[in-house]
Short mmCIF file of C-alpha atoms in Angstrom, two decimals:
data_model
loop_
_atom_site.label_atom_id
_atom_site.label_comp_id
_atom_site.label_asym_id
_atom_site.label_seq_id
_atom_site.Cartn_x
_atom_site.Cartn_y
_atom_site.Cartn_z
CA MET A 12 -43.06 -44.94 -2.44
CA ASN A 13 -41.45 -41.29 -2.29
CA LYS A 14 -41.69 -39.90 -5.70
CA TYR A 15 -38.50 -37.94 -5.23
CA LEU A 16 -36.69 -41.10 -4.22
CA PHE A 17 -34.58 -41.76 -7.59
CA ILE A 18 -32.66 -38.37 -7.74
CA PHE A 19 -29.64 -37.91 -9.44
CA ILE A 20 -27.66 -35.09 -7.71
CA LEU A 21 -24.34 -33.43 -9.91
CA LEU A 22 -22.41 -30.68 -7.79
CA ILE A 23 -19.62 -28.74 -9.02
CA SER A 24 -18.68 -25.87 -7.05
CA TYR A 25 -15.70 -23.54 -8.09
CA ASN A 26 -14.86 -21.25 -5.07
CA SER A 27 -12.07 -18.30 -5.53
CA PHE A 28 -10.32 -16.58 -2.97
CA SER A 29 -10.15 -19.45 -0.71
CA GLN A 30 -8.11 -17.34 1.89
CA LEU A 31 -11.16 -15.90 2.77
CA ASN A 32 -12.81 -17.14 5.90
CA PHE A 33 -15.90 -17.87 3.72
CA LYS A 34 -17.96 -20.64 2.66
CA THR A 35 -20.81 -21.78 0.53
CA TYR A 36 -22.69 -25.30 0.82
CA PHE A 37 -25.85 -26.99 0.07
CA LYS A 38 -28.53 -28.39 2.83
CA LYS A 39 -31.29 -30.68 2.19
CA ALA A 40 -34.73 -29.35 2.43
CA GLU A 41 -38.52 -30.37 1.74
CA ASN A 42 -38.53 -31.04 -2.07
CA GLY A 43 -35.05 -29.67 -2.72
CA PHE A 44 -32.04 -27.92 -1.36
CA GLU A 45 -31.26 -24.59 0.48
CA PHE A 46 -28.02 -22.88 -0.72
CA LEU A 47 -26.40 -21.43 2.07
CA ALA A 48 -23.08 -19.13 3.32
CA ASP A 49 -21.19 -18.72 6.04
CA ASN A 50 -19.18 -15.50 6.27
CA ASN A 51 -16.87 -15.42 9.39
CA GLU A 52 -15.14 -12.31 8.00
CA TYR A 53 -15.26 -8.95 9.96
CA CYS A 54 -17.04 -7.22 6.90
CA PRO A 55 -19.01 -8.11 4.15
CA VAL A 56 -18.27 -10.79 1.44
CA SER A 57 -20.03 -10.63 -2.03
CA VAL A 58 -20.54 -13.91 -3.86
CA GLU A 59 -21.38 -14.48 -7.43
CA VAL A 60 -23.55 -17.79 -8.19
CA ASP A 61 -23.72 -19.09 -11.34
CA LEU A 62 -26.48 -22.05 -11.19
CA GLU A 63 -27.03 -24.79 -13.73
CA LEU A 64 -30.33 -26.40 -12.89
CA VAL A 65 -32.43 -29.33 -14.61
CA ASN A 66 -35.87 -29.79 -13.26
CA LEU A 67 -35.09 -27.35 -10.36
CA SER A 68 -36.23 -23.77 -9.60
CA THR A 69 -34.60 -21.36 -7.75
CA SER A 70 -36.12 -18.72 -5.38
CA ASN A 71 -33.91 -16.03 -6.39
CA GLY A 72 -32.41 -16.40 -10.19
CA ASN A 73 -29.50 -18.51 -11.84
CA PHE A 74 -26.78 -16.04 -12.16
CA LYS A 75 -26.96 -13.39 -9.25
CA THR A 76 -24.34 -11.48 -6.83
CA TYR A 77 -25.28 -11.69 -3.27
CA LEU A 78 -24.17 -9.57 -0.18
CA ILE A 79 -23.39 -11.88 2.88
CA PRO A 80 -23.29 -9.78 5.98
CA ALA A 81 -20.21 -9.89 8.31
CA ARG A 82 -19.99 -12.55 11.03
CA THR A 83 -22.92 -14.70 9.66
CA LYS A 84 -23.62 -18.27 9.52
CA ASP A 85 -26.23 -20.29 7.84
CA PHE A 86 -27.63 -17.12 5.40
CA VAL A 87 -29.85 -18.82 2.83
CA ILE A 88 -28.62 -17.45 -0.69
CA THR A 89 -31.41 -19.27 -2.51
CA THR A 90 -33.72 -22.25 -2.11
CA LEU A 91 -33.90 -24.93 -5.09
CA LYS A 92 -37.23 -26.71 -5.35
CA ALA A 93 -37.91 -29.79 -7.52
CA ILE A 94 -40.26 -28.78 -10.58
CA LYS A 95 -41.72 -32.41 -10.77
CA ALA A 96 -41.10 -36.10 -9.70
CA GLY A 97 -37.99 -37.71 -11.29
CA LYS A 98 -34.38 -36.84 -11.61
CA TYR A 99 -32.98 -33.53 -11.05
CA LYS A 100 -29.39 -31.90 -10.94
CA TYR A 101 -27.40 -28.69 -10.51
CA ASN A 102 -24.22 -27.34 -11.14
CA SER A 103 -22.92 -24.16 -8.95
CA LYS A 104 -20.22 -22.08 -9.57
CA THR A 105 -19.45 -19.47 -7.00
CA ARG A 106 -16.63 -16.61 -6.88
CA TYR A 107 -16.17 -14.30 -4.15
CA ASN A 108 -14.60 -11.64 -2.42
CA TYR A 109 -14.26 -8.70 0.38
CA GLY A 110 -17.13 -5.88 0.25
CA ASP A 111 -20.26 -4.87 -1.51
CA PHE A 112 -19.82 -4.96 -5.17
CA ALA A 113 -23.30 -3.44 -6.14
CA THR A 114 -23.29 -0.22 -4.05
CA LYS A 115 -21.67 2.83 -4.37
CA VAL A 116 -19.02 3.84 -2.19
CA LYS A 117 -20.73 6.68 0.25
CA ASP A 118 -20.65 7.61 3.89
CA THR A 119 -23.57 9.19 5.62
CA VAL A 120 -21.97 12.26 7.97
CA ALA A 121 -23.48 15.35 9.96
CA VAL A 122 -23.20 18.45 8.03
CA LYS A 123 -20.46 19.72 10.36
CA ASP A 124 -18.25 16.61 10.42
CA LYS A 125 -14.95 18.26 10.88
CA ASP A 126 -13.47 15.48 8.71
CA THR A 127 -15.89 16.03 5.70
CA ILE A 128 -16.60 18.71 3.39
CA SER A 129 -19.60 20.59 4.38
CA VAL A 130 -23.03 19.45 2.63
CA LYS A 131 -26.37 21.28 2.84
CA LYS A 132 -28.04 18.86 5.00
CA LYS A 133 -27.23 15.35 6.37
CA ASP A 134 -26.60 13.36 3.28
CA THR A 135 -24.19 10.55 1.75
CA VAL A 136 -20.55 11.61 1.09
CA SER A 137 -18.33 9.97 -1.19
CA ASN A 138 -14.90 8.75 -0.19
CA GLN A 139 -13.26 11.21 -2.50
CA GLU A 140 -14.71 13.92 0.21
CA TYR A 141 -13.90 12.32 3.36
CA ILE A 142 -10.76 13.91 4.73
CA TYR A 143 -7.98 11.34 5.84
CA ASN A 144 -5.29 12.01 8.53
CA LEU A 145 -1.53 11.61 7.41
CA PRO A 146 -0.66 8.11 8.70
CA TYR A 147 2.43 9.18 10.62
CA LYS A 148 2.80 10.93 14.12
CA LYS A 149 2.22 14.44 14.93
CA GLY A 150 5.70 16.58 14.42
CA LYS A 151 6.74 14.09 11.52
CA LYS A 152 7.39 15.13 8.17
CA PHE A 153 7.80 12.43 5.30
CA LYS A 154 7.99 12.75 1.35
CA VAL A 155 5.48 11.19 -1.19
CA SER A 156 8.20 9.02 -2.94
CA GLN A 157 5.59 7.73 -5.49
CA GLY A 158 2.24 9.24 -6.10
CA TYR A 159 -0.92 8.64 -7.88
CA ASN A 160 -0.50 6.57 -11.21
CA GLY A 161 3.28 6.72 -10.57
CA ALA A 162 5.65 5.45 -13.02
CA GLU A 163 7.25 2.61 -11.13
CA THR A 164 4.68 0.42 -9.55
CA HIS A 165 1.72 2.50 -9.52
CA GLN A 166 0.43 2.77 -13.25
CA LYS A 167 -2.92 3.12 -13.15
CA LYS A 168 -3.35 2.75 -9.52
CA ASN A 169 -4.22 5.63 -6.92
CA ALA A 170 -1.92 4.89 -4.53
CA LEU A 171 0.88 6.43 -2.35
CA ASP A 172 4.57 5.73 -0.96
CA PHE A 173 5.66 7.51 1.83
CA LEU A 174 9.52 7.31 2.48
CA MET A 175 10.27 6.57 5.98
CA PRO A 176 12.86 4.84 8.26
CA ILE A 177 12.18 1.40 9.23
CA GLY A 178 10.29 1.46 12.60
CA THR A 179 8.44 4.58 11.88
CA ASP A 180 5.27 4.47 13.99
CA ILE A 181 2.19 4.20 11.72
CA TYR A 182 -1.32 5.55 12.60
CA ALA A 183 -4.77 4.58 11.29
CA ALA A 184 -5.54 7.62 8.55
CA ARG A 185 -9.49 6.54 9.01
CA GLU A 186 -11.67 4.73 11.67
CA GLY A 187 -12.92 1.35 10.60
CA VAL A 188 -12.89 -2.33 11.34
CA VAL A 189 -9.45 -4.39 10.88
CA ILE A 190 -10.21 -7.10 8.53
CA LYS A 191 -6.69 -8.55 7.87
CA VAL A 192 -3.07 -8.28 9.19
CA VAL A 193 -0.45 -9.83 7.91
CA ASP A 194 2.96 -9.12 9.62
CA TYR A 195 4.99 -12.56 9.79
CA ASN A 196 7.02 -12.23 6.37
CA THR A 197 10.63 -11.31 6.59
CA LYS A 198 11.56 -11.40 3.03
CA THR A 199 12.31 -8.48 0.69
CA CYS A 200 13.03 -8.12 -3.11
CA ILE A 201 12.81 -5.70 -6.02
CA THR A 202 10.68 -7.88 -8.10
CA LYS A 203 6.85 -8.67 -8.67
CA GLY A 204 7.71 -12.10 -7.38
CA CYS A 205 7.68 -10.97 -3.56
CA LEU A 206 4.22 -9.36 -3.75
CA GLU A 207 3.05 -12.66 -1.84
CA TYR A 208 5.76 -11.55 1.02
CA ASN A 209 4.00 -8.26 1.32
CA ASN A 210 3.17 -7.56 5.21
CA PHE A 211 0.19 -5.35 5.40
CA ILE A 212 -2.91 -4.11 7.58
CA LEU A 213 -6.36 -4.11 5.88
CA ILE A 214 -9.03 -2.01 7.21
CA TYR A 215 -12.99 -1.63 5.99
CA HIS A 216 -14.63 1.74 6.31
CA SER A 217 -18.23 2.60 6.98
CA ASP A 218 -18.69 3.51 3.37
CA GLY A 219 -17.61 0.24 2.17
CA SER A 220 -14.24 1.27 0.93
CA PHE A 221 -11.09 -0.49 2.31
CA SER A 222 -7.39 0.98 3.39
CA GLU A 223 -4.20 -0.98 3.00
CA TYR A 224 -1.08 -0.38 4.88
CA SER A 225 1.67 -2.26 3.11
CA HIS A 226 5.29 -3.22 3.65
CA ILE A 227 5.02 -2.87 7.68
CA ASN A 228 7.73 -4.25 9.71
CA THR A 229 7.74 -8.00 11.00
CA ASN A 230 5.75 -8.63 14.22
CA SER A 231 4.93 -4.96 14.43
CA ALA A 232 1.37 -4.98 14.16
CA LYS A 233 -0.61 -3.24 17.18
CA VAL A 234 -3.94 -4.75 16.12
CA LYS A 235 -5.95 -7.91 15.23
CA PRO A 236 -9.02 -8.77 12.75
CA GLY A 237 -11.95 -7.51 14.42
CA TYR A 238 -10.45 -4.42 16.02
CA LYS A 239 -12.31 -1.33 15.56
CA VAL A 240 -9.45 1.40 15.33
CA THR A 241 -10.19 4.93 15.58
CA LYS A 242 -8.58 7.73 13.44
CA GLY A 243 -5.19 8.46 14.59
CA GLN A 244 -4.46 5.19 16.45
CA LEU A 245 -1.31 3.54 16.36
CA ILE A 246 -1.50 0.41 14.39
CA ALA A 247 1.97 -0.90 13.28
CA LYS A 248 5.57 0.14 12.18
CA SER A 249 6.69 0.69 9.01
CA GLY A 250 9.25 -1.58 7.12
CA ASN A 251 10.78 -2.67 3.98
CA ILE A 252 9.22 -6.04 3.49
CA GLY A 253 7.73 -7.77 0.23
CA TRP A 254 8.01 -6.24 -3.11
CA SER A 255 9.54 -2.77 -2.23
CA THR A 256 12.96 -1.05 -3.36
CA ASN A 257 13.42 0.66 -0.18
CA PRO A 258 12.26 1.59 3.55
CA HIS A 259 8.71 3.18 2.79
CA LEU A 260 4.66 2.82 3.59
CA HIS A 261 2.70 1.97 1.02
CA PHE A 262 -1.27 3.62 1.12
CA GLU A 263 -4.13 2.87 -0.93
CA VAL A 264 -7.91 3.13 -0.44
CA PHE A 265 -10.04 0.78 -2.71
CA LYS A 266 -13.35 -0.34 -3.48
CA GLN A 267 -12.94 -4.23 -3.77
CA GLU A 268 -14.45 -6.15 -6.87
CA ILE A 269 -14.26 -9.98 -7.84
CA ILE A 270 -10.96 -9.99 -9.08
CA LYS A 271 -9.68 -6.23 -9.05
CA ARG A 272 -9.77 -3.28 -6.94
CA GLU A 273 -11.06 -0.10 -7.70
CA THR A 274 -8.34 2.44 -6.21
CA LEU A 275 -9.44 5.81 -5.09
CA LYS A 276 -7.86 8.98 -4.55
CA THR A 277 -8.23 10.43 -1.05
CA LYS A 278 -7.89 14.27 0.44
CA PHE A 279 -5.49 14.50 3.54
CA LYS A 280 -5.05 17.27 6.19
CA ILE A 281 -1.79 18.89 6.12
CA ASN A 282 0.33 20.88 8.31
CA ASP A 283 -1.83 22.02 11.25
CA GLY A 284 -5.05 20.83 9.64
CA THR A 285 -6.85 24.23 9.29
CA GLU A 286 -6.04 24.89 5.78
CA ALA A 287 -7.83 23.14 2.73
CA SER A 288 -7.20 19.60 2.58
CA VAL A 289 -5.27 18.36 -0.56
CA TYR A 290 -4.67 15.36 -2.71
CA LEU A 291 -0.90 14.58 -2.22
CA GLU A 292 1.56 14.94 -4.74
CA GLU A 293 4.69 12.97 -5.61
CA ASN A 294 8.21 14.28 -4.52
CA VAL A 295 6.67 16.66 -2.09
CA LYS A 296 6.87 16.50 1.89
CA TYR A 297 4.23 16.72 3.93
CA GLN A 298 4.33 17.64 7.96
CA ARG A 299 1.34 16.48 10.31
CA LYS A 300 1.13 19.38 12.99
CA TYR A 301 -2.38 18.19 14.29
#
């Protein structure tokens, strides 16, 4: 008789953020189980795993956050092994979201990269040192109607609102991979309840940060998840969709955590791009001549 025949298994799994194309699951293995993940997103996903084990050992610890690479199937998070013959059980709780929670946002660049501040050697350059393009067409000039830590909807948030007419062409401020596109919503209102109706494009950058372009016009996206976009590429048209008081583009760069975002200030090229890059200020108009 198999000494592991009479085994009692209890599985409780709480998965947050079910909108992600991501799942965790168990598969029977010799004298135990493998705990696996499928990540069908176009960026890494971090998963926080909390295991309660009886008569089982785990190869990687009971409570830990794991990084699952983009477009990965059957990724082994940990292996559970029976300690001795008899009953065993396990409870699992998982929470996950986009990005790498453990790694500091950084980017490896060459010394003379025209879009970064100069460094002494090839080194890591923080997101704050990367120089972004203004997210609109050459020759255009728009006002920042709400800046970092703005009084209306940007309290304790590093985000920018560019006041612009509906249908204005929106260009990628930085190169990256498109992670998510929502442009099917049509509803607009001035209360926070309309947040769920925001149309937006989410782009993942090489340093682990993300940028979001919000309130884009309905059916205006020019890109899809998985597209690799270049800096200055047309990606959508501006709108007034979702939680919005007037037509504008909401732009923010952030590092994702399990529940919240850590929004980041970003420097931009302005005018013809030859002068020093700046943090944009509220109620100032900025022209793009490059």
